[in-house]
mmCIF file of C-alpha atoms in Angstrom:
data_model
loop_
_atom_site.group_PDB
_atom_site.id
_atom_site.type_symbol
_atom_site.label_atom_id
_atom_site.label_comp_id
_atom_site.label_asym_id
_atom_site.label_seq_id
_atom_site.Cartn_x
_atom_site.Cartn_y
_atom_site.Cartn_z
ATOM 1 C CA MET A 299 -13.293 -94.163 15.412
ATOM 2 C CA ALA A 300 -13.146 -97.219 13.151
ATOM 3 C CA ASN A 301 -10.118 -97.870 10.994
ATOM 4 C CA LYS A 302 -10.433 -97.807 7.239
ATOM 5 C CA GLU A 303 -10.785 -101.201 5.600
ATOM 6 C CA GLY A 304 -7.368 -102.770 5.051
ATOM 7 C CA GLU A 305 -5.619 -100.268 7.309
ATOM 8 C CA ILE A 306 -3.182 -101.647 9.880
ATOM 9 C CA SER A 307 -4.362 -101.101 13.453
ATOM 10 C CA LEU A 308 -3.627 -102.152 17.022
ATOM 11 C CA LEU A 309 -5.634 -105.312 16.347
ATOM 12 C CA THR A 310 -3.653 -106.336 13.261
ATOM 13 C CA PRO A 311 -1.515 -109.463 13.871
ATOM 14 C CA TYR A 312 2.243 -108.986 13.899
ATOM 15 C CA LYS A 313 5.216 -111.354 13.665
ATOM 16 C CA MET A 314 7.980 -110.388 16.103
ATOM 17 C CA GLY A 315 10.854 -112.733 15.408
ATOM 18 C CA LYS A 316 9.534 -116.211 16.188
ATOM 19 C CA PHE A 317 6.545 -114.811 18.086
ATOM 20 C CA GLU A 318 3.205 -114.652 16.281
ATOM 21 C CA LEU A 319 1.306 -111.832 17.991
ATOM 22 C CA SER A 320 -2.443 -111.636 17.497
ATOM 23 C CA HIS A 321 -2.528 -107.891 18.207
ATOM 24 C CA ARG A 322 -0.162 -104.973 18.863
ATOM 25 C CA VAL A 323 -1.277 -103.934 22.351
ATOM 26 C CA VAL A 324 1.656 -104.572 24.704
ATOM 27 C CA LEU A 325 1.598 -104.581 28.499
ATOM 28 C CA ALA A 326 4.337 -102.133 29.490
ATOM 29 C CA PRO A 327 6.623 -103.018 32.410
ATOM 30 C CA LEU A 328 4.937 -101.490 35.452
ATOM 31 C CA THR A 329 6.363 -101.132 38.943
ATOM 32 C CA ARG A 330 3.736 -102.569 41.329
ATOM 33 C CA GLN A 331 5.776 -103.331 44.484
ATOM 34 C CA ARG A 332 3.761 -106.417 45.485
ATOM 35 C CA CYS A 333 6.735 -108.696 46.168
ATOM 36 C CA LEU A 334 7.765 -109.761 49.659
ATOM 37 C CA GLY A 335 11.481 -109.864 50.332
ATOM 38 C CA TYR A 336 12.069 -109.365 46.598
ATOM 39 C CA VAL A 337 10.335 -112.702 45.927
ATOM 40 C CA PRO A 338 7.333 -112.764 43.547
ATOM 41 C CA GLN A 339 4.119 -113.849 45.292
ATOM 42 C CA PRO A 340 1.250 -116.081 44.088
ATOM 43 C CA ARG A 341 -0.963 -113.026 43.595
ATOM 44 C CA MET A 342 1.371 -111.922 40.804
ATOM 45 C CA ILE A 343 0.403 -115.010 38.831
ATOM 46 C CA LEU A 344 -3.199 -113.854 38.881
ATOM 47 C CA TYR A 345 -2.254 -110.267 38.015
ATOM 48 C CA TYR A 346 -0.365 -111.249 34.872
ATOM 49 C CA SER A 347 -2.794 -114.037 33.960
ATOM 50 C CA GLN A 348 -5.629 -111.519 34.006
ATOM 51 C CA ARG A 349 -3.794 -109.468 31.385
ATOM 52 C CA THR A 350 -2.953 -112.313 29.038
ATOM 53 C CA SER A 351 -4.650 -112.793 25.705
ATOM 54 C CA LYS A 352 -4.080 -115.277 22.940
ATOM 55 C CA GLY A 353 -0.985 -114.124 21.095
ATOM 56 C CA GLY A 354 -0.503 -111.164 23.446
ATOM 57 C CA PHE A 355 2.833 -109.699 24.520
ATOM 58 C CA LEU A 356 3.472 -108.890 28.185
ATOM 59 C CA ILE A 357 6.584 -107.282 29.673
ATOM 60 C CA ALA A 358 6.874 -107.954 33.398
ATOM 61 C CA GLU A 359 7.919 -105.331 35.933
ATOM 62 C CA ALA A 360 11.618 -104.667 36.397
ATOM 63 C CA ALA A 361 13.644 -107.173 38.408
ATOM 64 C CA GLY A 362 16.923 -106.144 39.996
ATOM 65 C CA VAL A 363 19.980 -107.965 38.726
ATOM 66 C CA SER A 364 22.010 -107.737 41.947
ATOM 67 C CA ASP A 365 21.504 -107.258 45.679
ATOM 68 C CA ILE A 366 22.427 -103.573 45.527
ATOM 69 C CA SER A 367 19.812 -103.107 42.794
ATOM 70 C CA GLN A 368 17.103 -103.571 45.379
ATOM 71 C CA THR A 369 18.131 -101.432 48.316
ATOM 72 C CA GLY A 370 15.981 -98.367 48.825
ATOM 73 C CA TRP A 371 13.088 -99.907 46.920
ATOM 74 C CA TYR A 372 10.523 -102.199 48.488
ATOM 75 C CA GLY A 373 8.320 -104.795 46.837
ATOM 76 C CA PHE A 374 10.415 -105.370 43.708
ATOM 77 C CA PRO A 375 11.190 -108.832 42.336
ATOM 78 C CA GLY A 376 14.797 -109.944 42.546
ATOM 79 C CA ASN A 377 16.850 -111.774 39.953
ATOM 80 C CA ALA A 378 15.902 -115.201 41.305
ATOM 81 C CA VAL A 379 12.751 -115.033 39.175
ATOM 82 C CA SER A 380 9.887 -117.183 40.401
ATOM 83 C CA GLN A 381 9.384 -120.205 38.214
ATOM 84 C CA THR A 382 5.645 -119.737 38.583
ATOM 85 C CA LEU A 383 5.677 -116.163 37.295
ATOM 86 C CA LYS A 384 5.838 -117.257 33.697
ATOM 87 C CA VAL A 385 4.989 -114.308 31.467
ATOM 88 C CA VAL A 386 6.421 -113.505 28.090
ATOM 89 C CA TRP A 387 9.230 -111.063 28.852
ATOM 90 C CA ALA A 388 11.173 -109.998 31.944
ATOM 91 C CA GLN A 389 12.580 -106.506 32.362
ATOM 92 C CA LEU A 390 15.998 -106.243 34.010
ATOM 93 C CA ARG A 391 17.330 -103.153 35.730
ATOM 94 C CA GLN A 392 20.554 -102.546 37.620
ATOM 95 C CA HIS A 393 21.587 -100.569 40.653
ATOM 96 C CA SER A 394 18.512 -98.526 41.463
ATOM 97 C CA LEU A 395 20.260 -97.602 44.688
ATOM 98 C CA ASP A 396 22.097 -94.787 42.989
ATOM 99 C CA ARG A 397 20.770 -91.304 42.381
ATOM 100 C CA VAL A 398 17.251 -92.718 41.941
ATOM 101 C CA GLY A 399 16.921 -95.223 44.769
ATOM 102 C CA LEU A 400 19.050 -93.472 47.348
ATOM 103 C CA GLY A 401 16.147 -91.390 48.608
ATOM 104 C CA PRO A 402 16.288 -88.324 50.849
ATOM 105 C CA SER A 403 17.809 -90.242 53.755
ATOM 106 C CA VAL A 404 20.696 -92.667 54.054
ATOM 107 C CA TRP A 405 19.654 -96.248 53.389
ATOM 108 C CA GLU A 406 21.419 -99.336 54.659
ATOM 109 C CA VAL A 407 23.318 -100.870 51.777
ATOM 110 C CA PRO A 408 23.803 -104.664 51.517
ATOM 111 C CA ASN A 409 27.204 -106.127 52.338
ATOM 112 C CA GLY A 410 28.604 -102.687 53.058
ATOM 113 C CA LYS A 411 28.432 -101.727 49.382
ATOM 114 C CA SER A 412 27.948 -98.134 48.281
ATOM 115 C CA PRO A 413 25.264 -96.900 45.888
ATOM 116 C CA VAL A 414 26.724 -96.395 42.430
ATOM 117 C CA SER A 415 26.278 -94.230 39.353
ATOM 118 C CA SER A 416 28.145 -92.911 36.328
ATOM 119 C CA SER A 417 28.923 -89.885 38.488
ATOM 120 C CA ASN A 418 29.111 -88.876 42.138
ATOM 121 C CA LYS A 419 26.431 -86.214 41.605
ATOM 122 C CA LYS A 420 23.529 -86.470 44.010
ATOM 123 C CA LEU A 421 19.978 -85.294 43.545
ATOM 124 C CA ALA A 422 19.020 -81.995 45.126
ATOM 125 C CA TYR A 423 17.053 -83.591 47.977
ATOM 126 C CA GLN A 424 19.610 -86.272 48.869
ATOM 127 C CA GLN A 425 21.968 -86.316 51.823
ATOM 128 C CA ARG A 426 24.372 -88.787 50.292
ATOM 129 C CA SER A 427 26.229 -88.971 46.985
ATOM 130 C CA PRO A 428 26.479 -92.167 44.947
ATOM 131 C CA LYS A 429 29.851 -93.706 44.209
ATOM 132 C CA LYS A 430 31.155 -93.214 40.680
ATOM 133 C CA LEU A 431 31.816 -96.636 39.179
ATOM 134 C CA THR A 432 35.485 -97.247 38.408
ATOM 135 C CA ILE A 433 36.726 -98.770 35.184
ATOM 136 C CA GLN A 434 37.490 -101.945 37.126
ATOM 137 C CA GLU A 435 33.961 -102.153 38.566
ATOM 138 C CA ILE A 436 32.055 -101.611 35.330
ATOM 139 C CA PRO A 437 32.571 -105.164 33.958
ATOM 140 C CA LEU A 438 30.970 -106.515 37.148
ATOM 141 C CA VAL A 439 27.759 -104.717 36.176
ATOM 142 C CA PHE A 440 27.818 -106.369 32.756
ATOM 143 C CA ASP A 441 28.210 -109.719 34.495
ATOM 144 C CA ASP A 442 25.192 -108.977 36.712
ATOM 145 C CA PHE A 443 23.051 -108.417 33.628
ATOM 146 C CA ARG A 444 24.426 -111.513 31.933
ATOM 147 C CA VAL A 445 23.670 -113.788 34.880
ATOM 148 C CA ALA A 446 20.220 -112.256 35.451
ATOM 149 C CA ALA A 447 19.338 -112.769 31.785
ATOM 150 C CA ARG A 448 20.310 -116.420 31.994
ATOM 151 C CA ASN A 449 18.261 -116.803 35.198
ATOM 152 C CA ALA A 450 15.216 -115.294 33.496
ATOM 153 C CA ILE A 451 15.402 -117.672 30.543
ATOM 154 C CA GLU A 452 15.913 -120.675 32.816
ATOM 155 C CA ALA A 453 12.879 -119.550 34.847
ATOM 156 C CA GLY A 454 10.718 -119.771 31.734
ATOM 157 C CA PHE A 455 10.633 -116.252 30.320
ATOM 158 C CA ASP A 456 10.793 -115.971 26.544
ATOM 159 C CA GLY A 457 13.264 -113.083 26.692
ATOM 160 C CA VAL A 458 14.461 -110.055 28.627
ATOM 161 C CA GLU A 459 14.124 -106.314 28.253
ATOM 162 C CA ILE A 460 17.117 -104.277 29.413
ATOM 163 C CA HIS A 461 15.935 -101.210 31.330
ATOM 164 C CA GLY A 462 17.942 -98.344 29.847
ATOM 165 C CA ALA A 463 15.394 -95.627 30.605
ATOM 166 C CA HIS A 464 13.906 -93.424 33.324
ATOM 167 C CA GLY A 465 17.034 -92.238 35.078
ATOM 168 C CA TYR A 466 18.377 -95.619 36.181
ATOM 169 C CA LEU A 467 22.012 -96.592 35.856
ATOM 170 C CA ILE A 468 22.198 -97.108 32.094
ATOM 171 C CA ASP A 469 20.371 -93.825 31.531
ATOM 172 C CA GLN A 470 22.849 -92.127 33.874
ATOM 173 C CA PHE A 471 25.666 -93.100 31.521
ATOM 174 C CA LEU A 472 23.734 -92.048 28.410
ATOM 175 C CA LYS A 473 22.735 -88.547 29.505
ATOM 176 C CA ASP A 474 25.159 -85.621 29.556
ATOM 177 C CA GLU A 475 23.350 -83.825 32.392
ATOM 178 C CA ILE A 476 24.745 -86.356 34.837
ATOM 179 C CA ASN A 477 27.584 -88.190 33.072
ATOM 180 C CA ASP A 478 30.652 -86.066 33.767
ATOM 181 C CA ARG A 479 33.223 -88.804 33.270
ATOM 182 C CA THR A 480 36.486 -88.137 31.445
ATOM 183 C CA ASP A 481 37.323 -91.768 30.630
ATOM 184 C CA GLU A 482 36.085 -93.969 27.771
ATOM 185 C CA TYR A 483 32.573 -94.016 29.287
ATOM 186 C CA GLY A 484 32.049 -90.265 29.304
ATOM 187 C CA GLY A 485 32.422 -87.100 27.250
ATOM 188 C CA SER A 486 31.540 -87.827 23.633
ATOM 189 C CA LEU A 487 28.227 -89.301 22.533
ATOM 190 C CA GLU A 488 29.953 -92.519 21.534
ATOM 191 C CA ASN A 489 31.617 -92.839 24.927
ATOM 192 C CA ARG A 490 28.434 -92.135 26.862
ATOM 193 C CA CYS A 491 26.613 -94.841 24.880
ATOM 194 C CA ARG A 492 29.417 -97.363 25.348
ATOM 195 C CA PHE A 493 28.147 -98.612 28.725
ATOM 196 C CA ALA A 494 24.627 -99.326 27.420
ATOM 197 C CA LEU A 495 25.907 -101.074 24.308
ATOM 198 C CA GLU A 496 28.315 -103.224 26.307
ATOM 199 C CA VAL A 497 25.442 -104.307 28.559
ATOM 200 C CA VAL A 498 23.514 -105.295 25.420
ATOM 201 C CA ASP A 499 26.546 -107.129 24.068
ATOM 202 C CA ALA A 500 26.949 -109.130 27.288
ATOM 203 C CA VAL A 501 23.291 -110.145 27.388
ATOM 204 C CA VAL A 502 23.142 -111.006 23.675
ATOM 205 C CA LYS A 503 26.214 -113.222 23.969
ATOM 206 C CA GLU A 504 24.596 -115.005 26.911
ATOM 207 C CA ILE A 505 21.084 -115.703 25.592
ATOM 208 C CA GLY A 506 21.006 -114.569 21.939
ATOM 209 C CA GLY A 507 19.773 -111.368 20.325
ATOM 210 C CA ASP A 508 16.421 -112.937 19.438
ATOM 211 C CA LYS A 509 15.599 -112.963 23.156
ATOM 212 C CA VAL A 510 16.683 -109.392 23.932
ATOM 213 C CA GLY A 511 14.970 -106.007 23.852
ATOM 214 C CA ILE A 512 15.853 -102.653 25.401
ATOM 215 C CA ARG A 513 13.846 -99.739 26.738
ATOM 216 C CA LEU A 514 15.146 -96.187 26.266
ATOM 217 C CA SER A 515 13.853 -92.709 27.086
ATOM 218 C CA PRO A 516 16.236 -90.285 25.351
ATOM 219 C CA PHE A 517 13.885 -87.286 25.629
ATOM 220 C CA ALA A 518 12.872 -87.758 29.261
ATOM 221 C CA ASN A 519 14.444 -86.072 32.252
ATOM 222 C CA TYR A 520 13.856 -88.474 35.110
ATOM 223 C CA SER A 521 15.699 -87.769 38.352
ATOM 224 C CA GLU A 522 17.766 -84.977 36.813
ATOM 225 C CA SER A 523 19.032 -87.259 34.046
ATOM 226 C CA GLY A 524 18.360 -85.224 30.934
ATOM 227 C CA ASP A 525 20.341 -84.762 27.755
ATOM 228 C CA SER A 526 21.199 -81.629 25.764
ATOM 229 C CA ASN A 527 20.581 -83.355 22.399
ATOM 230 C CA PRO A 528 18.116 -86.199 22.960
ATOM 231 C CA GLU A 529 17.235 -86.776 19.296
ATOM 232 C CA THR A 530 20.876 -87.322 18.384
ATOM 233 C CA LEU A 531 21.268 -89.610 21.395
ATOM 234 C CA GLY A 532 18.205 -91.671 20.487
ATOM 235 C CA LEU A 533 19.207 -91.921 16.853
ATOM 236 C CA TYR A 534 22.758 -93.015 17.692
ATOM 237 C CA MET A 535 21.464 -95.720 20.006
ATOM 238 C CA ALA A 536 18.897 -96.949 17.476
ATOM 239 C CA GLU A 537 21.547 -97.240 14.780
ATOM 240 C CA SER A 538 24.137 -98.833 17.076
ATOM 241 C CA LEU A 539 21.724 -101.471 18.368
ATOM 242 C CA ASN A 540 21.389 -102.916 14.871
ATOM 243 C CA GLU A 541 24.858 -104.434 15.234
ATOM 244 C CA PHE A 542 23.577 -106.771 17.951
ATOM 245 C CA LYS A 543 20.441 -107.862 16.060
ATOM 246 C CA ILE A 544 18.252 -107.590 19.151
ATOM 247 C CA LEU A 545 14.567 -108.345 18.757
ATOM 248 C CA TYR A 546 13.133 -104.959 19.640
ATOM 249 C CA CYS A 547 13.741 -101.397 20.734
ATOM 250 C CA HIS A 548 11.165 -99.948 23.139
ATOM 251 C CA MET A 549 11.239 -96.144 23.331
ATOM 252 C CA VAL A 550 9.301 -93.647 25.421
ATOM 253 C CA GLU A 551 7.665 -90.807 23.509
ATOM 254 C CA PRO A 552 9.197 -87.308 23.832
ATOM 255 C CA ARG A 553 5.911 -85.986 25.256
ATOM 256 C CA MET A 554 6.514 -87.997 28.454
ATOM 257 C CA LYS A 555 8.964 -85.747 30.278
ATOM 258 C CA SER A 556 8.461 -87.520 33.589
ATOM 259 C CA VAL A 557 6.555 -90.515 34.959
ATOM 260 C CA PHE A 558 3.173 -88.771 35.073
ATOM 261 C CA GLU A 559 3.821 -85.610 33.029
ATOM 262 C CA LYS A 560 2.552 -85.616 29.448
ATOM 263 C CA GLY A 561 2.777 -82.484 27.332
ATOM 264 C CA ASP A 562 2.669 -81.188 23.781
ATOM 265 C CA CYS A 563 5.901 -81.798 21.910
ATOM 266 C CA LEU A 564 7.228 -81.293 18.385
ATOM 267 C CA ASP A 565 9.881 -83.993 18.781
ATOM 268 C CA SER A 566 9.244 -87.450 17.387
ATOM 269 C CA LEU A 567 10.513 -91.023 17.609
ATOM 270 C CA VAL A 568 10.146 -91.444 13.838
ATOM 271 C CA PRO A 569 13.882 -90.992 13.058
ATOM 272 C CA MET A 570 14.723 -93.721 15.591
ATOM 273 C CA ARG A 571 11.962 -95.942 14.274
ATOM 274 C CA LYS A 572 13.355 -95.628 10.748
ATOM 275 C CA ALA A 573 16.927 -96.259 11.914
ATOM 276 C CA PHE A 574 16.263 -99.394 13.957
ATOM 277 C CA LYS A 575 15.977 -102.578 11.881
ATOM 278 C CA GLY A 576 14.035 -104.729 14.364
ATOM 279 C CA THR A 577 10.618 -104.375 15.968
ATOM 280 C CA PHE A 578 9.934 -100.882 17.315
ATOM 281 C CA ILE A 579 7.682 -100.357 20.334
ATOM 282 C CA SER A 580 6.421 -96.909 21.337
ATOM 283 C CA ALA A 581 5.156 -95.995 24.800
ATOM 284 C CA GLY A 582 3.950 -92.842 26.448
ATOM 285 C CA GLY A 583 0.385 -91.844 27.236
ATOM 286 C CA TYR A 584 -1.295 -93.572 24.302
ATOM 287 C CA GLY A 585 -5.012 -94.214 24.040
ATOM 288 C CA ARG A 586 -6.930 -96.296 21.540
ATOM 289 C CA GLU A 587 -7.287 -93.671 18.807
ATOM 290 C CA ASP A 588 -3.737 -92.307 18.769
ATOM 291 C CA GLY A 589 -2.349 -95.836 19.187
ATOM 292 C CA ASN A 590 -4.218 -96.953 16.074
ATOM 293 C CA LYS A 591 -3.004 -93.857 14.256
ATOM 294 C CA ALA A 592 0.644 -94.459 15.186
ATOM 295 C CA VAL A 593 0.467 -98.011 13.849
ATOM 296 C CA ALA A 594 -1.482 -97.040 10.723
ATOM 297 C CA GLU A 595 1.060 -94.318 9.888
ATOM 298 C CA ASN A 596 3.928 -96.786 10.373
ATOM 299 C CA ARG A 597 5.413 -94.735 13.215
ATOM 300 C CA THR A 598 5.683 -97.873 15.309
ATOM 301 C CA ASP A 599 5.085 -101.611 15.129
ATOM 302 C CA LEU A 600 3.629 -102.082 18.601
ATOM 303 C CA VAL A 601 2.272 -99.775 21.304
ATOM 304 C CA ALA A 602 2.937 -100.347 25.009
ATOM 305 C CA TYR A 603 0.241 -99.409 27.517
ATOM 306 C CA GLY A 604 0.833 -98.926 31.217
ATOM 307 C CA ARG A 605 -1.874 -97.277 33.295
ATOM 308 C CA LEU A 606 -4.697 -98.207 30.918
ATOM 309 C CA PHE A 607 -3.636 -101.876 30.971
ATOM 310 C CA LEU A 608 -3.216 -101.757 34.730
ATOM 311 C CA ALA A 609 -6.861 -100.693 35.141
ATOM 312 C CA ASN A 610 -8.253 -102.740 32.248
ATOM 313 C CA PRO A 611 -6.975 -106.326 32.305
ATOM 314 C CA ASP A 612 -8.896 -107.015 29.078
ATOM 315 C CA LEU A 613 -7.611 -103.897 27.304
ATOM 316 C CA PRO A 614 -7.189 -105.488 23.831
ATOM 317 C CA LYS A 615 -10.818 -106.687 23.939
ATOM 318 C CA ARG A 616 -12.046 -103.251 25.029
ATOM 319 C CA PHE A 617 -10.112 -101.656 22.158
ATOM 320 C CA GLU A 618 -11.637 -104.172 19.744
ATOM 321 C CA LEU A 619 -15.160 -103.296 20.885
ATOM 322 C CA ASN A 620 -14.407 -99.615 21.483
ATOM 323 C CA ALA A 621 -15.812 -100.232 24.945
ATOM 324 C CA PRO A 622 -15.600 -97.863 27.934
ATOM 325 C CA LEU A 623 -12.454 -98.096 30.053
ATOM 326 C CA ASN A 624 -12.088 -98.474 33.807
ATOM 327 C CA LYS A 625 -10.442 -95.489 35.456
ATOM 328 C CA TYR A 626 -7.191 -96.200 37.250
ATOM 329 C CA ASP A 627 -6.653 -95.288 40.884
ATOM 330 C CA ARG A 628 -3.223 -93.695 41.180
ATOM 331 C CA SER A 629 -3.255 -93.992 44.976
ATOM 332 C CA THR A 630 -3.029 -97.798 44.705
ATOM 333 C CA PHE A 631 -0.202 -97.987 42.172
ATOM 334 C CA TYR A 632 2.562 -98.626 44.705
ATOM 335 C CA THR A 633 0.885 -100.064 47.783
ATOM 336 C CA ARG A 634 1.560 -103.466 49.323
ATOM 337 C CA ASP A 635 -2.080 -104.582 49.116
ATOM 338 C CA PRO A 636 -2.211 -107.861 47.118
ATOM 339 C CA VAL A 637 -5.742 -107.191 45.866
ATOM 340 C CA VAL A 638 -6.893 -103.565 45.960
ATOM 341 C CA GLY A 639 -5.708 -101.689 42.887
ATOM 342 C CA TYR A 640 -3.928 -104.818 41.712
ATOM 343 C CA THR A 641 -6.201 -107.753 40.859
ATOM 344 C CA ASP A 642 -9.616 -106.228 41.570
ATOM 345 C CA TYR A 643 -10.103 -104.193 38.383
ATOM 346 C CA LEU A 644 -13.250 -105.387 36.609
ATOM 347 C CA PHE A 645 -13.400 -107.183 33.288
ATOM 348 C CA LEU A 646 -15.724 -105.944 30.588
ATOM 349 C CA GLU A 647 -18.294 -108.735 31.072
ATOM 350 C CA THR A 648 -18.695 -107.735 34.714
ATOM 351 C CA THR A 649 -19.315 -104.081 33.917
ATOM 352 C CA ILE A 650 -21.960 -104.292 31.181
#
């Protein structure tokens, strides 16, 4: 369906801070697990280069900000970001070896450290409980993010996205289903959001708010990390983030209840979009038509695409031409193969 003349669409240029974007189709941060020993490999250069376009915006897959961030997960980049993997934005996540990365069995933890969380609650299938972070340990996490952000900028990234979504550590502080703390980081909404906002503060002070974004999923329930009042949570975070003047807020649509589960939903990100003063990015099962509609109706500034961009390296061009899309192969999302399901998806000129 063509857009009406003069109507803003996914292909309308957009100015995001100092960045002049030629379109509004963003590559979402996608776990691909193609690293070896947490070190990005040459094949990753090709993968991201394939998905570049003039004035395009790419967010690289999450990189752990400490050694314990990696344990239990294989094929992730570490915080010593490869100088050759030079994409626009790096996503940073912390301590996935907690309730999410611990897995059903007991993993070996680096340097004798224990997996951590906002709570000592374990997931139903786990044998081992994470360690609840103490007040004394929490500032060390902020320092991990600060150092990782500096490393990313020195490696050539234009900025960093803080991963505050999908059941990882920051999300575990935000959500009342898991956060059962009774100190200043638990209980009230303000206290539960304190950890996330202090991470943002640390990163902003290190590299500047114009180089910082954050991803949040207030409505999602990943790894038993849900919230009883997600709209209030999302709105509070959107309003609070304005204090730090970060470049963008990247939120996952309410319809995405889990990684692959998309359903009908009456909830909306519009209140958060209106509350946040910077660039707003929406993600969550979008296609071409509903992405154009979201932009045209001013419900978002940019739209992030994951699986469609994974399978269609020239996605912005296909949207421009309303061309057919390659189908993604879910079975190759998280393999170690450096080619199959990674860099072998066809470009439009090779399929027509």
